């Protein structure tokens, strides 16, 4: 259920890209261990119904004991975030999988809310992603670019799901060997379930996580380019897409449209509206980078860029 994988009662996953983790310390423990405090507060540690799988591609500190239901999934150095997710999910043994990020800890009510939906046999659901940085902090740029539309309370007309904090029945995902080989791409998974099974993810306001990812503008802009190029290169693997030339012709408008979409999302929240204007130059660069990647992906492909996404 997470981005450093967590499984639940079926399961919780939390996959995470260890290459981005710089080992910043909070107190005497690496920052990555703070996620376990959040999981413990939510009642997910040492619970027989919960399986936590942590996918990582860097050395994991061995001097700190792991909770009993946490196990590590060691991956080769430089493994992409998509394959980190996929390799963790491939090891899942429970009925449900949750994709969470180690830098987006769940709030205390997360597990109780997720467990209710699992008991109701809801096949696909997600919760809010709330900001963990102040509006004047440059680190909120990534939140505004990717997650502000998932700020709680979730909008009634929301028509998408976040890249982390999403829970799916395990049997609706690809086979384990395919997940391990190809990775997990949330957008394409949601599109496939909508197309083949008429499933739409259910939004749950009580299942929130808090975005506290690190940020450096140069790295983030590069990552946005790589992500956009990977998306465009793989998009046409999915039936029902617009013509490639139409997508290519549309990309020069993308930076303005993407920034406008962020502005529309922040309008519901005063603090986020102020953050938008404070961070507008960084947001503009971020969305230019994504759009350039998407343009190049439509024009020249670039499936290999997916292996570079961290």
mmCIF file of C-alpha atoms in Angstrom, residues 39-293:
data_model
loop_
_atom_site.group_PDB
_atom_site.id
_atom_site.type_symbol
_atom_site.label_atom_id
_atom_site.label_comp_id
_atom_site.label_asym_id
_atom_site.label_seq_id
_atom_site.Cartn_x
_atom_site.Cartn_y
_atom_site.Cartn_z
ATOM 1 C CA UNK A 39 2.671 3.455 10.681
ATOM 2 C CA UNK A 40 2.784 2.604 14.368
ATOM 3 C CA UNK A 41 0.456 5.485 15.239
ATOM 4 C CA UNK A 42 -1.970 4.195 12.611
ATOM 5 C CA UNK A 43 -1.881 0.680 14.082
ATOM 6 C CA UNK A 44 -0.110 -0.978 11.167
ATOM 7 C CA UNK A 45 3.097 -2.261 12.749
ATOM 8 C CA UNK A 46 3.291 -5.789 14.131
ATOM 9 C CA UNK A 47 -0.299 -6.318 12.977
ATOM 10 C CA UNK A 48 -0.952 -9.811 11.567
ATOM 11 C CA UNK A 49 -3.195 -8.412 8.814
ATOM 12 C CA UNK A 50 -0.515 -6.005 7.565
ATOM 13 C CA UNK A 51 2.576 -6.764 5.514
ATOM 14 C CA UNK A 52 5.099 -3.975 4.943
ATOM 15 C CA UNK A 53 7.560 -4.331 2.068
ATOM 16 C CA UNK A 54 10.268 -1.727 1.648
ATOM 17 C CA UNK A 55 11.857 -1.617 -1.816
ATOM 18 C CA UNK A 56 15.226 0.118 -1.862
ATOM 19 C CA UNK A 57 18.224 0.413 -4.166
ATOM 20 C CA UNK A 58 20.798 1.745 -1.720
ATOM 21 C CA UNK A 59 22.371 0.285 1.393
ATOM 22 C CA UNK A 60 19.816 0.002 4.175
ATOM 23 C CA UNK A 61 21.075 0.914 7.664
ATOM 24 C CA UNK A 62 21.391 -2.299 9.639
ATOM 25 C CA UNK A 63 21.955 -0.815 13.082
ATOM 26 C CA UNK A 64 18.257 -0.044 13.527
ATOM 27 C CA UNK A 65 15.817 -2.880 14.182
ATOM 28 C CA UNK A 66 12.835 -3.219 11.851
ATOM 29 C CA UNK A 67 9.309 -3.915 13.123
ATOM 30 C CA UNK A 68 8.234 -7.542 12.905
ATOM 31 C CA UNK A 69 5.969 -7.232 9.858
ATOM 32 C CA UNK A 70 8.441 -5.191 7.783
ATOM 33 C CA UNK A 71 10.687 -6.847 5.227
ATOM 34 C CA UNK A 72 13.123 -5.392 2.744
ATOM 35 C CA UNK A 73 13.172 -5.825 -1.029
ATOM 36 C CA UNK A 74 16.719 -5.032 -2.110
ATOM 37 C CA UNK A 75 17.001 -3.861 -5.733
ATOM 38 C CA UNK A 76 20.045 -3.068 -7.893
ATOM 39 C CA UNK A 77 21.489 0.406 -7.566
ATOM 40 C CA UNK A 78 19.751 2.851 -9.889
ATOM 41 C CA UNK A 79 16.504 0.880 -10.175
ATOM 42 C CA UNK A 80 13.743 3.217 -11.367
ATOM 43 C CA UNK A 81 10.898 4.179 -9.047
ATOM 44 C CA UNK A 82 8.478 2.359 -11.366
ATOM 45 C CA UNK A 83 10.373 -0.912 -10.960
ATOM 46 C CA UNK A 84 10.868 -0.369 -7.233
ATOM 47 C CA UNK A 85 7.076 -0.216 -6.946
ATOM 48 C CA UNK A 86 6.665 -3.219 -9.219
ATOM 49 C CA UNK A 87 9.272 -5.402 -7.521
ATOM 50 C CA UNK A 88 7.757 -4.716 -4.108
ATOM 51 C CA UNK A 89 4.248 -5.435 -5.359
ATOM 52 C CA UNK A 90 5.461 -8.649 -6.982
ATOM 53 C CA UNK A 91 6.325 -9.915 -3.494
ATOM 54 C CA UNK A 92 2.907 -9.098 -2.055
ATOM 55 C CA UNK A 93 1.086 -12.003 -0.459
ATOM 56 C CA UNK A 94 -2.046 -10.264 0.823
ATOM 57 C CA UNK A 95 -5.352 -9.447 -0.871
ATOM 58 C CA UNK A 96 -4.801 -5.697 -1.267
ATOM 59 C CA UNK A 97 -1.791 -3.575 -2.115
ATOM 60 C CA UNK A 98 -1.287 0.059 -1.148
ATOM 61 C CA UNK A 99 1.291 2.269 -2.841
ATOM 62 C CA UNK A 100 2.771 4.783 -0.410
ATOM 63 C CA UNK A 101 5.914 6.879 -0.399
ATOM 64 C CA UNK A 102 8.306 6.879 2.518
ATOM 65 C CA UNK A 103 8.307 10.684 2.462
ATOM 66 C CA UNK A 104 4.498 10.823 2.618
ATOM 67 C CA UNK A 105 3.595 9.294 6.003
ATOM 68 C CA UNK A 106 -0.023 8.283 6.620
ATOM 69 C CA UNK A 107 -2.058 10.102 9.243
ATOM 70 C CA UNK A 108 -3.350 8.267 12.316
ATOM 71 C CA UNK A 109 -6.791 7.425 10.850
ATOM 72 C CA UNK A 110 -5.341 6.005 7.614
ATOM 73 C CA UNK A 111 -5.446 2.315 8.460
ATOM 74 C CA UNK A 112 -8.880 2.377 10.081
ATOM 75 C CA UNK A 113 -10.310 4.019 6.949
ATOM 76 C CA UNK A 114 -8.515 1.653 4.554
ATOM 77 C CA UNK A 115 -9.575 -1.392 6.571
ATOM 78 C CA UNK A 116 -13.244 -0.398 6.351
ATOM 79 C CA UNK A 117 -13.013 -0.221 2.569
ATOM 80 C CA UNK A 118 -11.265 -3.576 2.403
ATOM 81 C CA UNK A 119 -13.990 -5.122 4.524
ATOM 82 C CA UNK A 120 -16.517 -3.663 2.065
ATOM 83 C CA UNK A 121 -14.541 -5.251 -0.789
ATOM 84 C CA UNK A 122 -14.015 -1.874 -2.510
ATOM 85 C CA UNK A 123 -11.631 -2.822 -5.349
ATOM 86 C CA UNK A 124 -9.794 0.487 -5.873
ATOM 87 C CA UNK A 125 -9.619 3.575 -3.649
ATOM 88 C CA UNK A 126 -7.374 6.454 -2.638
ATOM 89 C CA UNK A 127 -7.056 9.248 -0.097
ATOM 90 C CA UNK A 128 -5.876 12.861 0.089
ATOM 91 C CA UNK A 129 -2.271 14.002 -0.082
ATOM 92 C CA UNK A 130 -1.865 17.048 2.179
ATOM 93 C CA UNK A 131 1.049 19.512 2.223
ATOM 94 C CA UNK A 132 3.795 19.124 4.798
ATOM 95 C CA UNK A 133 5.704 22.274 3.869
ATOM 96 C CA UNK A 134 4.813 25.948 4.299
ATOM 97 C CA UNK A 135 3.857 27.936 1.219
ATOM 98 C CA UNK A 136 7.089 29.937 1.249
ATOM 99 C CA UNK A 137 9.255 26.791 1.383
ATOM 100 C CA UNK A 138 10.673 25.812 -2.024
ATOM 101 C CA UNK A 139 10.058 22.154 -1.151
ATOM 102 C CA UNK A 140 6.330 22.684 -1.644
ATOM 103 C CA UNK A 141 6.946 23.081 -5.398
ATOM 104 C CA UNK A 142 6.735 19.329 -5.981
ATOM 105 C CA UNK A 143 3.495 19.164 -4.026
ATOM 106 C CA UNK A 144 1.918 21.967 -6.046
ATOM 107 C CA UNK A 145 3.026 20.448 -9.354
ATOM 108 C CA UNK A 146 1.863 16.891 -8.648
ATOM 109 C CA UNK A 147 -0.493 16.662 -5.679
ATOM 110 C CA UNK A 148 -2.284 19.889 -4.796
ATOM 111 C CA UNK A 149 -5.466 18.667 -6.539
ATOM 112 C CA UNK A 150 -5.560 15.912 -3.882
ATOM 113 C CA UNK A 151 -5.539 18.331 -0.938
ATOM 114 C CA UNK A 152 -8.236 17.442 1.583
ATOM 115 C CA UNK A 153 -11.138 17.722 1.461
ATOM 116 C CA UNK A 154 -11.091 16.106 -1.959
ATOM 117 C CA UNK A 155 -13.082 17.924 -4.628
ATOM 118 C CA UNK A 156 -16.376 16.253 -5.525
ATOM 119 C CA UNK A 157 -15.583 16.455 -9.255
ATOM 120 C CA UNK A 158 -12.048 15.013 -9.002
ATOM 121 C CA UNK A 159 -11.464 12.691 -11.954
ATOM 122 C CA UNK A 160 -7.987 11.326 -11.212
ATOM 123 C CA UNK A 161 -6.063 9.501 -8.491
ATOM 124 C CA UNK A 162 -2.694 10.358 -6.884
ATOM 125 C CA UNK A 163 0.547 8.586 -7.718
ATOM 126 C CA UNK A 164 0.829 7.401 -4.147
ATOM 127 C CA UNK A 165 -1.758 6.728 -1.428
ATOM 128 C CA UNK A 166 -3.775 4.462 -3.675
ATOM 129 C CA UNK A 167 -5.013 0.978 -2.724
ATOM 130 C CA UNK A 168 -5.944 -1.781 -5.165
ATOM 131 C CA UNK A 169 -7.089 -5.378 -4.917
ATOM 132 C CA UNK A 170 -4.023 -7.479 -5.711
ATOM 133 C CA UNK A 171 -5.738 -9.672 -8.294
ATOM 134 C CA UNK A 172 -6.504 -6.604 -10.414
ATOM 135 C CA UNK A 173 -2.815 -5.861 -10.940
ATOM 136 C CA UNK A 174 -0.485 -7.518 -13.434
ATOM 137 C CA UNK A 175 1.125 -10.882 -12.704
ATOM 138 C CA UNK A 176 4.114 -10.731 -10.317
ATOM 139 C CA UNK A 177 6.707 -11.481 -12.999
ATOM 140 C CA UNK A 178 5.373 -8.688 -15.198
ATOM 141 C CA UNK A 179 5.301 -6.214 -12.300
ATOM 142 C CA UNK A 180 8.891 -7.068 -11.424
ATOM 143 C CA UNK A 181 10.056 -6.757 -15.035
ATOM 144 C CA UNK A 182 8.050 -3.742 -16.218
ATOM 145 C CA UNK A 183 7.282 -1.872 -12.998
ATOM 146 C CA UNK A 184 4.081 -0.232 -11.839
ATOM 147 C CA UNK A 185 2.664 2.848 -13.605
ATOM 148 C CA UNK A 186 -0.370 4.085 -11.686
ATOM 149 C CA UNK A 187 -1.910 6.076 -14.546
ATOM 150 C CA UNK A 188 -1.870 3.148 -16.958
ATOM 151 C CA UNK A 189 -3.234 0.798 -14.296
ATOM 152 C CA UNK A 190 -6.191 3.107 -13.632
ATOM 153 C CA UNK A 191 -6.833 3.515 -17.374
ATOM 154 C CA UNK A 192 -6.776 -0.274 -17.889
ATOM 155 C CA UNK A 193 -9.220 -0.975 -15.050
ATOM 156 C CA UNK A 194 -11.577 1.732 -16.316
ATOM 157 C CA UNK A 195 -11.426 0.338 -19.864
ATOM 158 C CA UNK A 196 -11.618 -3.377 -19.120
ATOM 159 C CA UNK A 197 -13.657 -3.556 -15.919
ATOM 160 C CA UNK A 198 -15.414 -0.184 -15.751
ATOM 161 C CA UNK A 199 -13.765 0.477 -12.375
ATOM 162 C CA UNK A 200 -13.126 3.982 -11.117
ATOM 163 C CA UNK A 201 -11.128 4.651 -7.940
ATOM 164 C CA UNK A 202 -13.195 5.718 -4.946
ATOM 165 C CA UNK A 203 -12.062 8.850 -3.060
ATOM 166 C CA UNK A 204 -11.883 8.676 0.756
ATOM 167 C CA UNK A 205 -11.229 11.848 2.740
ATOM 168 C CA UNK A 206 -10.309 9.963 5.911
ATOM 169 C CA UNK A 207 -7.281 8.209 4.403
ATOM 170 C CA UNK A 208 -4.794 11.087 4.182
ATOM 171 C CA UNK A 209 -1.013 11.143 3.908
ATOM 172 C CA UNK A 210 1.282 14.158 4.337
ATOM 173 C CA UNK A 211 3.709 15.172 1.563
ATOM 174 C CA UNK A 212 7.208 15.815 2.955
ATOM 175 C CA UNK A 213 9.458 14.974 0.024
ATOM 176 C CA UNK A 214 12.882 16.619 -0.301
ATOM 177 C CA UNK A 215 13.411 19.049 -3.167
ATOM 178 C CA UNK A 216 16.209 20.501 -5.303
ATOM 179 C CA UNK A 217 15.145 22.509 -8.362
ATOM 180 C CA UNK A 218 17.778 21.143 -10.746
ATOM 181 C CA UNK A 219 17.067 17.528 -9.905
ATOM 182 C CA UNK A 220 13.319 18.079 -9.879
ATOM 183 C CA UNK A 221 13.280 19.728 -13.326
ATOM 184 C CA UNK A 222 15.311 16.835 -14.728
ATOM 185 C CA UNK A 223 12.966 14.347 -13.111
ATOM 186 C CA UNK A 224 9.929 16.095 -14.590
ATOM 187 C CA UNK A 225 11.483 15.911 -18.074
ATOM 188 C CA UNK A 226 12.251 12.204 -17.654
ATOM 189 C CA UNK A 227 8.755 11.495 -16.309
ATOM 190 C CA UNK A 228 7.073 13.371 -19.162
ATOM 191 C CA UNK A 229 9.173 11.583 -21.757
ATOM 192 C CA UNK A 230 8.519 8.167 -20.217
ATOM 193 C CA UNK A 231 4.774 8.857 -20.122
ATOM 194 C CA UNK A 232 4.633 9.951 -23.765
ATOM 195 C CA UNK A 233 6.815 7.068 -24.963
ATOM 196 C CA UNK A 234 4.553 4.486 -23.277
ATOM 197 C CA UNK A 235 1.178 6.172 -23.663
ATOM 198 C CA UNK A 236 0.269 4.467 -26.915
ATOM 199 C CA UNK A 237 0.635 1.018 -25.386
ATOM 200 C CA UNK A 238 -2.857 1.772 -24.077
ATOM 201 C CA UNK A 239 -5.863 1.514 -26.437
ATOM 202 C CA UNK A 240 -8.124 4.480 -27.017
ATOM 203 C CA UNK A 241 -5.472 7.209 -27.068
ATOM 204 C CA UNK A 242 -5.637 10.272 -29.371
ATOM 205 C CA UNK A 243 -3.514 10.191 -32.528
ATOM 206 C CA UNK A 244 0.197 10.661 -31.857
ATOM 207 C CA UNK A 245 0.398 13.665 -34.208
ATOM 208 C CA UNK A 246 -2.477 15.359 -32.384
ATOM 209 C CA UNK A 247 -0.694 14.869 -29.054
ATOM 210 C CA UNK A 248 2.524 16.200 -30.545
ATOM 211 C CA UNK A 249 0.810 19.280 -31.981
ATOM 212 C CA UNK A 250 -0.850 20.001 -28.642
ATOM 213 C CA UNK A 251 2.312 19.932 -26.492
ATOM 214 C CA UNK A 252 3.376 23.592 -27.078
ATOM 215 C CA UNK A 253 0.245 24.576 -25.134
ATOM 216 C CA UNK A 254 0.955 22.193 -22.263
ATOM 217 C CA UNK A 255 3.033 24.485 -20.002
ATOM 218 C CA UNK A 256 0.284 27.121 -19.849
ATOM 219 C CA UNK A 257 -2.461 24.536 -19.478
ATOM 220 C CA UNK A 258 -0.631 22.663 -16.738
ATOM 221 C CA UNK A 259 0.097 25.838 -14.740
ATOM 222 C CA UNK A 260 -3.536 26.927 -15.190
ATOM 223 C CA UNK A 261 -4.674 23.527 -13.920
ATOM 224 C CA UNK A 262 -2.542 23.968 -10.795
ATOM 225 C CA UNK A 263 -3.969 27.471 -10.302
ATOM 226 C CA UNK A 264 -7.502 26.086 -10.534
ATOM 227 C CA UNK A 265 -6.679 23.420 -7.932
ATOM 228 C CA UNK A 266 -5.179 25.881 -5.425
ATOM 229 C CA UNK A 267 -8.216 28.170 -5.630
ATOM 230 C CA UNK A 268 -9.986 26.110 -2.952
ATOM 231 C CA UNK A 269 -7.255 26.703 -0.360
ATOM 232 C CA UNK A 270 -6.021 30.140 0.741
ATOM 233 C CA UNK A 271 -2.608 28.898 1.902
ATOM 234 C CA UNK A 272 -2.047 26.989 -1.338
ATOM 235 C CA UNK A 273 -3.118 29.995 -3.402
ATOM 236 C CA UNK A 274 -0.401 32.090 -1.735
ATOM 237 C CA UNK A 275 2.087 29.264 -2.194
ATOM 238 C CA UNK A 276 1.255 29.133 -5.907
ATOM 239 C CA UNK A 277 2.286 32.760 -6.439
ATOM 240 C CA UNK A 278 5.378 32.433 -4.254
ATOM 241 C CA UNK A 279 6.551 29.373 -6.159
ATOM 242 C CA UNK A 280 5.304 30.353 -9.630
ATOM 243 C CA UNK A 281 8.782 30.642 -11.259
ATOM 244 C CA UNK A 282 9.705 27.157 -10.038
ATOM 245 C CA UNK A 283 6.331 25.777 -11.098
ATOM 246 C CA UNK A 284 6.736 27.285 -14.563
ATOM 247 C CA UNK A 285 10.150 25.632 -14.935
ATOM 248 C CA UNK A 286 8.759 22.333 -13.665
ATOM 249 C CA UNK A 287 5.918 22.292 -16.181
ATOM 250 C CA UNK A 288 8.157 23.425 -19.029
ATOM 251 C CA UNK A 289 10.421 20.479 -18.245
ATOM 252 C CA UNK A 290 7.512 18.011 -18.201
ATOM 253 C CA UNK A 291 6.102 19.394 -21.452
ATOM 254 C CA UNK A 292 9.486 19.250 -23.180
ATOM 255 C CA UNK A 293 9.799 15.623 -22.132
#
